[in-house]
């Protein structure tokens, strides 16, 4: 049974670990995540992420029967999404699920549309981008610090908006009940366009919560440095901020990069925070390629790279286990080298700037 004090202690751990590597109160339970496979094509190792088109494939939902189909209302006419929603509902109400302290949540993980930093990386080539241009705010013509969406990125978000409209009206999908977004501008704008003017249920309007730790892996690139809270609030006045969201970016440091293990650690912190504080079953997260890859590692999902503007659904089983959270501590950021001049090669990545002239 997940009781209020446990929820509160998991939550306080979630926020205190990030701020403070040695939290004073250890909780007596912790959350473990597994992916329920066989639901979406994306969770099947046979699906090639590089060619998969989620809008052409009903979000990847596999046509199949579920053990709960016989009790599905109006089952002769129910869509595959209605049957899945009924299945998830059935799982969440089953005595077995409660006995095992389990809970099923359907996450919709969306990557932002193309930003000016994505376009600049293609324009300059990855070596020159990583080792020179990405550390600048822009090139005089274009700004890519906390990049905004390009016209391509806006069009990608509009495609996903139309896709959601058809999911809601034709497929009768259960709409997200809560929305979270990275604090970086490209995600705020993508979420805003994706969920605008949809026939959403009145009780779950699109009011996203800005969550710091859904941000991209922090690198020396200025596109990973967020704007201040005042600026975000003035551009997205209907969005909410998580509790304690500070005015200024507390994490981005010039020429420093977050190690992958540290990113996975804080991805677990933010998932634990959401799963401890939000009782909803259908949850949308607008984030980034690197951060969604990290969330998938923490959830135990196969690697599934998303192109700009793409999204994937993941059915998660969260189990509340007895015992303290295995201790973790923050891992220090690494200093990043750069090149004094942009490298001229275009054909290989050189994050270590081995390609400096
Ligand atoms: C925790 O989750 C992992 C996969 O993410 C799974 O392999 C493991 O069995 C789970 N542990 C328990 C005790 O449920
Ligand atoms: C994906 O499928 C949609 C709908 O069939 C189509 O309009 C779109 O062009 C496709 N996208 C790509 C990148 O092939
Ligand atoms: C699933 O079934 C629907 C309706 O019968 C069909 O239109 C669609 O092509 C099928 N999708 C897949 C991936 O087989
Ligand atoms: C700046 O970079 C953009 C690509 O992001 C490019 O289109 C533009 O031509 C560049 N401007 C200059 C002055 O080089
Ligand atoms: C917030 O950011 C904006 C845009 O960069 C800037 O003009 C403003 O001075 C900043 N406000 C604070 C309180 O730092
Ligand atoms: C990459 O480009 C460099 C210089 O342009 C060239 O010497 C090298 O052979 C290329 N490497 C590959 C794998 O194509």
Coordinates of C-alpha atoms and ligand atoms in Angstrom, one line a residue:
X1 CA 0.0 0.0 0.0
X2 CA 1.3 3.4 -0.9
X3 CA 0.4 5.6 2.0
X4 CA 0.7 9.3 2.4
X5 CA 3.8 9.4 4.6
X6 CA 5.6 7.1 2.2
X7 CA 4.7 9.3 -0.8
X8 CA 5.9 12.3 1.1
X9 CA 9.2 10.8 2.1
X10 CA 9.9 9.5 -1.5
X11 CA 9.1 12.9 -2.7
X12 CA 11.3 14.7 -0.2
X13 CA 14.1 12.3 -1.2
X14 CA 13.5 13.0 -4.8
X15 CA 14.0 16.7 -4.4
X16 CA 16.7 16.6 -1.7
X17 CA 19.0 14.1 -3.5
X18 CA 19.3 16.5 -6.4
X19 CA 20.0 19.5 -4.2
X20 CA 21.9 17.6 -1.5
X21 CA 24.0 14.4 -2.1
X22 CA 23.4 13.2 1.5
X23 CA 19.7 13.4 2.3
X24 CA 19.0 13.3 6.1
X25 CA 15.9 11.1 5.8
X26 CA 16.1 7.8 4.0
X27 CA 12.7 6.5 2.9
X28 CA 11.6 3.0 3.7
X29 CA 10.4 2.2 0.1
X30 CA 11.7 2.8 -3.3
X31 CA 10.3 2.6 -6.9
X32 CA 11.4 0.1 -9.5
X33 CA 10.3 0.4 -13.1
X34 CA 9.8 -2.1 -15.8
X35 CA 8.4 -1.8 -19.3
X36 CA 5.3 -3.8 -20.3
X37 CA 6.3 -5.1 -23.8
X38 CA 4.2 -6.5 -26.5
X39 CA 2.0 -3.3 -26.5
X40 CA 3.8 -1.0 -28.9
X41 CA 6.0 -1.7 -31.9
X42 CA 8.6 0.6 -30.4
X43 CA 9.2 -1.9 -27.5
X44 CA 9.8 -4.7 -30.0
X45 CA 13.5 -5.1 -30.8
X46 CA 12.5 -6.0 -34.4
X47 CA 11.3 -2.4 -35.1
X48 CA 13.9 -0.1 -36.7
X49 CA 13.7 3.3 -35.0
X50 CA 15.5 5.0 -37.9
X51 CA 12.6 4.3 -40.3
X52 CA 9.7 4.0 -37.9
X53 CA 6.9 6.6 -38.6
X54 CA 4.7 6.9 -35.5
X55 CA 2.0 9.0 -37.0
X56 CA 1.5 6.5 -39.9
X57 CA 1.4 3.6 -37.4
X58 CA -1.2 4.7 -34.9
X59 CA 1.6 5.6 -32.4
X60 CA 3.0 2.1 -32.8
X61 CA 0.0 0.5 -31.0
X62 CA 0.0 -3.2 -31.9
X63 CA -3.3 -4.8 -33.1
X64 CA -3.8 -7.6 -30.6
X65 CA -6.2 -8.9 -28.0
X66 CA -5.8 -8.2 -24.3
X67 CA -6.9 -10.5 -21.4
X68 CA -9.5 -7.8 -20.5
X69 CA -11.2 -7.6 -23.9
X70 CA -14.3 -9.6 -22.8
X71 CA -15.2 -6.9 -20.3
X72 CA -14.4 -4.0 -22.5
X73 CA -17.5 -1.7 -22.9
X74 CA -19.0 -1.8 -26.4
X75 CA -16.3 -4.2 -27.4
X76 CA -17.7 -4.9 -30.8
X77 CA -17.0 -1.3 -31.8
X78 CA -14.2 -0.4 -29.4
X79 CA -11.0 0.9 -31.0
X80 CA -7.6 -0.7 -30.3
X81 CA -6.9 2.3 -28.0
X82 CA -10.1 1.9 -26.1
X83 CA -9.3 -1.7 -25.6
X84 CA -5.8 -0.8 -24.4
X85 CA -7.2 1.9 -22.1
X86 CA -9.6 -0.6 -20.6
X87 CA -6.8 -3.1 -20.2
X88 CA -4.6 -0.6 -18.3
X89 CA -7.7 0.3 -16.2
X90 CA -8.3 -3.3 -15.4
X91 CA -4.7 -3.9 -14.5
X92 CA -4.7 -0.9 -12.1
X93 CA -7.8 -2.2 -10.4
X94 CA -6.8 -5.8 -10.1
X95 CA -6.3 -7.1 -6.5
X96 CA -3.0 -8.7 -7.7
X97 CA -1.6 -5.3 -8.8
X98 CA -2.5 -3.8 -5.4
X99 CA -1.1 -6.8 -3.5
X100 CA 2.2 -6.4 -5.4
X101 CA 2.3 -2.6 -4.8
X102 CA 2.3 -2.1 -8.5
X103 CA 0.9 0.6 -10.7
X104 CA 0.6 1.0 -14.5
X105 CA 1.3 4.3 -16.2
X106 CA 1.3 5.1 -19.9
X107 CA 3.9 7.7 -20.6
X108 CA 3.9 9.7 -23.9
X109 CA 7.5 10.8 -24.4
X110 CA 7.8 13.5 -27.0
X111 CA 11.0 15.1 -28.4
X112 CA 10.8 18.8 -29.4
X113 CA 10.7 19.8 -33.0
X114 CA 13.8 21.0 -34.8
X115 CA 15.5 23.9 -33.1
X116 CA 18.0 26.4 -34.4
X117 CA 20.8 24.4 -32.7
X118 CA 19.7 21.2 -34.7
X119 CA 19.8 23.2 -37.9
X120 CA 23.2 24.7 -37.1
X121 CA 24.7 21.3 -36.3
X122 CA 23.6 20.1 -39.8
X123 CA 24.9 23.3 -41.3
X124 CA 28.4 23.3 -39.7
X125 CA 28.8 19.5 -39.4
X126 CA 29.0 17.8 -36.0
X127 CA 32.8 18.2 -35.4
X128 CA 32.8 22.0 -35.9
X129 CA 29.5 22.2 -34.0
X130 CA 30.7 20.3 -31.0
X131 CA 34.1 21.8 -30.7
X132 CA 33.5 25.4 -31.7
X133 CA 30.1 26.8 -32.7
X134 CA 27.9 25.1 -30.0
X135 CA 29.8 26.9 -27.2
X136 CA 28.8 30.3 -28.7
X137 CA 25.3 31.8 -28.3
X138 CA 25.0 32.1 -32.1
X139 CA 26.8 33.3 -35.2
X140 CA 25.3 36.8 -35.6
X141 CA 22.5 35.6 -37.9
X142 CA 21.0 32.9 -35.8
X143 CA 20.8 32.4 -32.0
X144 CA 21.0 28.9 -30.7
X145 CA 21.5 29.5 -27.0
X146 CA 18.2 28.0 -25.5
X147 CA 17.2 27.5 -29.1
X148 CA 13.8 28.3 -30.4
X149 CA 12.0 26.2 -33.0
X150 CA 12.8 26.7 -36.7
X151 CA 9.9 26.8 -39.1
X152 CA 10.5 23.1 -39.7
X153 CA 10.3 22.5 -36.0
X154 CA 7.0 24.4 -35.8
X155 CA 5.6 22.4 -38.7
X156 CA 6.7 19.1 -37.0
X157 CA 4.8 20.1 -33.8
X158 CA 1.7 21.0 -36.0
X159 CA 1.9 17.5 -37.5
X160 CA 1.9 16.0 -34.0
X161 CA -1.0 18.3 -33.0
X162 CA -3.1 17.0 -36.0
X163 CA -2.1 13.4 -35.0
X164 CA -3.3 13.9 -31.5
X165 CA -6.5 15.4 -32.8
X166 CA -7.1 12.2 -34.9
X167 CA -6.2 10.0 -31.9
X168 CA -8.7 11.8 -29.7
X169 CA -11.5 12.0 -32.2
X170 CA -11.1 8.8 -34.3
X171 CA -9.2 6.4 -32.1
X172 CA -10.8 7.6 -28.9
X173 CA -7.5 7.5 -27.1
X174 CA -7.5 8.4 -23.4
X175 CA -6.0 11.9 -23.4
X176 CA -3.1 12.7 -21.1
X177 CA -4.2 13.6 -17.6
X178 CA -1.0 15.5 -16.8
X179 CA 1.7 17.2 -18.8
X180 CA 5.3 17.9 -18.0
X181 CA 7.9 19.7 -20.0
X182 CA 11.6 20.5 -19.9
X183 CA 12.3 24.1 -19.1
X184 CA 14.2 24.6 -22.4
X185 CA 12.4 26.9 -24.9
X186 CA 12.2 24.3 -27.7
X187 CA 10.2 21.9 -25.5
X188 CA 8.0 24.6 -24.0
X189 CA 7.1 25.7 -27.5
X190 CA 6.7 22.2 -28.8
X191 CA 4.3 21.2 -26.0
X192 CA 2.3 24.4 -26.5
X193 CA 1.8 23.7 -30.2
X194 CA 1.3 20.0 -29.9
X195 CA -1.6 20.2 -27.4
X196 CA -3.2 23.5 -28.5
X197 CA -6.9 23.5 -29.5
X198 CA -7.5 19.8 -29.0
X199 CA -10.8 18.3 -27.8
X200 CA -9.3 17.5 -24.4
X201 CA -11.5 16.5 -21.5
X202 CA -12.6 19.4 -19.4
X203 CA -11.2 17.9 -16.2
X204 CA -7.7 17.5 -17.7
X205 CA -6.9 20.7 -19.6
X206 CA -3.5 21.3 -21.1
X207 CA -1.7 23.0 -18.2
X208 CA 1.9 21.6 -18.2
X209 CA 4.3 21.7 -15.3
X210 CA 7.8 22.9 -16.1
X211 CA 10.2 20.4 -14.5
X212 CA 13.9 21.2 -14.3
X213 CA 15.1 17.6 -14.5
X214 CA 13.4 16.8 -17.8
X215 CA 15.9 19.1 -19.4
X216 CA 18.5 17.8 -21.9
X217 CA 21.8 16.3 -20.8
X218 CA 23.9 19.3 -19.8
X219 CA 26.9 19.9 -22.0
X220 CA 29.1 22.9 -22.8
X221 CA 26.6 23.7 -25.6
X222 CA 24.7 26.9 -24.9
X223 CA 21.5 25.3 -26.2
X224 CA 21.5 23.3 -22.9
X225 CA 21.5 26.5 -20.8
X226 CA 17.9 27.5 -19.9
X227 CA 16.4 31.0 -19.8
X228 CA 15.4 32.6 -16.5
X229 CA 12.0 31.8 -14.9
X230 CA 10.7 35.3 -15.5
X231 CA 11.4 34.9 -19.3
X232 CA 9.7 31.5 -19.4
X233 CA 6.7 32.7 -17.5
X234 CA 6.3 35.7 -19.8
X235 CA 6.4 33.6 -22.9
X236 CA 4.3 30.7 -21.6
X237 CA 2.0 32.4 -19.1
X238 CA -0.4 29.4 -18.8
X239 CA 2.4 27.0 -17.8
X240 CA 3.0 26.1 -14.1
X241 CA 6.4 25.6 -12.5
X242 CA 7.3 22.8 -10.2
X243 CA 7.8 23.8 -6.6
X244 CA 11.1 25.5 -6.0
X245 CA 11.9 26.2 -9.6
X246 CA 14.6 28.9 -9.3
X247 CA 14.9 32.1 -11.3
X248 CA 18.3 31.3 -12.8
X249 CA 19.6 28.0 -14.3
X250 CA 21.4 26.3 -11.4
X251 CA 23.1 23.5 -13.4
X252 CA 24.6 24.8 -16.6
X253 CA 28.3 25.8 -16.2
X254 CA 30.5 27.1 -18.9
X255 CA 32.5 24.4 -20.6
X256 CA 31.3 21.6 -18.2
X257 CA 29.3 18.5 -19.1
X258 CA 27.1 16.2 -17.1
X259 CA 28.3 12.6 -17.3
X260 CA 25.8 10.1 -18.6
X261 CA 25.7 8.2 -15.3
X262 CA 24.8 11.5 -13.6
X263 CA 22.1 12.2 -16.2
X264 CA 20.6 8.7 -15.5
X265 CA 20.7 9.3 -11.8
X266 CA 18.7 12.5 -12.1
X267 CA 16.4 10.9 -14.6
X268 CA 15.5 8.4 -11.9
X269 CA 15.0 11.3 -9.4
X270 CA 12.6 13.1 -11.7
X271 CA 10.6 9.9 -12.5
X272 CA 10.4 9.1 -8.8
X273 CA 9.2 12.6 -8.2
X274 CA 6.5 12.3 -10.8
X275 CA 5.4 8.8 -9.8
X276 CA 5.3 9.8 -6.1
X277 CA 3.4 13.0 -6.5
X278 CA 1.1 12.3 -9.5
X279 CA -1.6 9.7 -9.3
X280 CA -2.6 9.9 -13.0
X281 CA -2.2 7.1 -15.4
X282 CA -1.7 8.9 -18.7
X283 CA 1.2 11.3 -18.5
X284 CA 2.8 13.4 -21.3
X285 CA 6.5 14.5 -21.1
X286 CA 8.0 16.8 -23.6
X287 CA 11.8 16.5 -23.6
X288 CA 14.9 15.9 -25.6
X289 CA 16.6 13.1 -27.6
X290 CA 19.4 12.6 -25.0
X291 CA 17.0 12.9 -22.0
X292 CA 14.4 10.6 -23.4
X293 CA 17.2 8.1 -24.1
X294 CA 18.2 8.4 -20.4
X295 CA 14.6 8.0 -19.2
X296 CA 14.3 4.9 -21.4
X297 CA 17.5 3.4 -19.8
X298 CA 16.1 4.1 -16.3
X299 CA 12.7 2.5 -17.3
X300 CA 14.4 -0.5 -18.8
X301 CA 13.1 0.2 -22.3
X302 CA 15.2 -0.8 -25.4
X303 CA 17.2 2.0 -27.1
X304 CA 14.8 3.9 -29.4
X305 CA 16.2 7.1 -31.0
X306 CA 13.6 9.8 -31.9
X307 CA 14.0 12.2 -34.7
X308 CA 13.0 15.9 -34.0
X309 CA 9.3 16.1 -33.3
X310 CA 8.8 12.4 -32.8
X311 CA 7.2 10.8 -29.8
X312 CA 6.8 7.3 -28.3
X313 CA 4.4 5.7 -25.8
X314 CA 5.8 3.5 -23.0
X315 CA 3.6 1.3 -20.8
X316 CA 5.4 1.3 -17.4
X317 CA 4.9 -0.9 -14.4
X318 CA 6.1 0.9 -11.3
X319 CA 6.6 -1.3 -8.3
X320 CA 7.0 0.1 -4.8
X321 CA 9.6 -2.1 -3.1
X322 CA 10.4 -2.3 0.6
X323 CA 13.8 -1.1 1.7
X324 CA 15.8 2.0 1.3
X325 CA 16.6 3.6 -2.0
X326 CA 19.9 2.2 -3.1
X327 CA 22.3 5.1 -2.2
X328 CA 23.4 7.3 -5.0
X329 CA 25.5 10.4 -5.0
X330 CA 26.0 13.1 -7.5
X331 CA 28.8 12.6 -10.0
X332 CA 30.9 15.7 -10.8
X333 CA 30.6 17.3 -14.2
X334 CA 33.6 17.0 -16.6
X335 CA 35.5 19.9 -18.1
X336 CA 35.1 20.1 -21.9
X337 CA 37.9 21.0 -24.4
X338 CA 37.1 23.2 -27.4
X339 CA 38.9 24.2 -30.5
X340 CA 40.2 27.8 -31.1
X341 CA 39.1 27.5 -34.7
X342 CA 36.2 25.4 -36.1
X343 CA 37.6 22.0 -37.4
X344 CA 37.0 21.6 -41.2
X345 CA 36.3 17.9 -41.2
X346 CA 32.6 17.1 -41.3
X347 CA 32.4 13.3 -41.3
X348 CA 33.1 12.2 -37.8
X349 CA 32.1 13.3 -34.3
X350 CA 35.0 14.5 -32.1
X351 CA 33.5 15.5 -28.8
X352 CA 37.1 15.4 -27.4
X353 CA 38.1 17.9 -30.0
X354 CA 40.8 15.6 -31.4
X355 CA 39.9 17.2 -34.7
X356 CA 41.1 20.7 -33.8
X357 CA 43.3 22.0 -36.6
Ligands
LIG1 C1 13.3 -3.9 -11.1 O1 13.3 -3.6 -12.5 C2 14.1 -4.3 -13.3 C3 14.0 -3.8 -14.8 O2 13.9 -2.4 -14.9 C4 13.8 -5.8 -13.3 O3 14.7 -6.5 -14.0 C5 13.8 -6.2 -11.8 O4 13.4 -7.6 -11.8 C6 12.9 -5.4 -11.0 N1 13.1 -5.8 -9.6 C7 12.1 -6.1 -8.8 C8 12.5 -6.6 -7.4 O5 11.0 -6.1 -9.2
LIG2 C1 4.7 9.6 -41.8 O1 3.4 9.3 -42.1 C2 2.5 10.3 -42.4 C3 1.1 9.8 -42.4 O2 1.1 8.7 -43.2 C4 3.0 11.1 -43.6 O3 2.1 12.1 -43.9 C5 4.4 11.6 -43.4 O4 4.9 12.2 -44.5 C6 5.3 10.4 -42.9 N1 6.6 11.0 -42.5 C7 7.7 10.6 -42.9 C8 8.9 11.3 -42.4 O5 7.8 9.7 -43.8
LIG3 C1 -4.6 -2.4 -37.2 O1 -6.0 -2.5 -37.5 C2 -6.5 -1.4 -38.2 C3 -8.0 -1.6 -38.3 O2 -8.3 -2.9 -38.6 C4 -5.9 -1.3 -39.6 O3 -6.4 -0.2 -40.2 C5 -4.4 -1.1 -39.3 O4 -3.7 -1.0 -40.5 C6 -3.8 -2.2 -38.5 N1 -2.4 -1.8 -38.1 C7 -1.4 -2.6 -38.1 C8 -0.1 -2.0 -37.7 O5 -1.5 -3.7 -38.5
LIG4 C1 24.8 31.2 -39.2 O1 24.4 29.9 -39.1 C2 23.3 29.6 -39.9 C3 23.0 28.1 -39.7 O2 22.4 27.9 -38.4 C4 23.5 29.9 -41.4 O3 22.4 29.6 -42.1 C5 24.0 31.3 -41.5 O4 24.3 31.5 -42.9 C6 25.1 31.6 -40.6 N1 25.5 33.0 -40.7 C7 26.7 33.4 -41.0 C8 26.9 34.9 -41.0 O5 27.6 32.6 -41.3
LIG5 C1 15.8 37.2 -17.7 O1 16.1 37.0 -19.1 C2 15.8 38.0 -19.9 C3 16.1 37.6 -21.4 O2 17.4 37.0 -21.5 C4 16.6 39.3 -19.5 O3 16.3 40.4 -20.4 C5 16.2 39.6 -18.1 O4 17.0 40.7 -17.6 C6 16.4 38.4 -17.2 N1 15.9 38.7 -15.9 C7 16.6 38.5 -14.8 C8 15.8 38.7 -13.5 O5 17.7 38.0 -14.8
LIG6 C1 36.9 12.1 -43.2 O1 37.3 13.3 -43.7 C2 38.8 13.4 -43.7 C3 39.2 14.8 -44.2 O2 38.1 15.4 -44.9 C4 39.4 12.3 -44.6 O3 40.8 12.4 -44.6 C5 38.9 10.9 -44.0 O4 39.4 9.9 -44.8 C6 37.4 10.9 -43.9 N1 37.1 9.6 -43.2 C7 36.1 8.8 -43.5 C8 35.9 7.6 -42.6 O5 35.4 9.0 -44.5

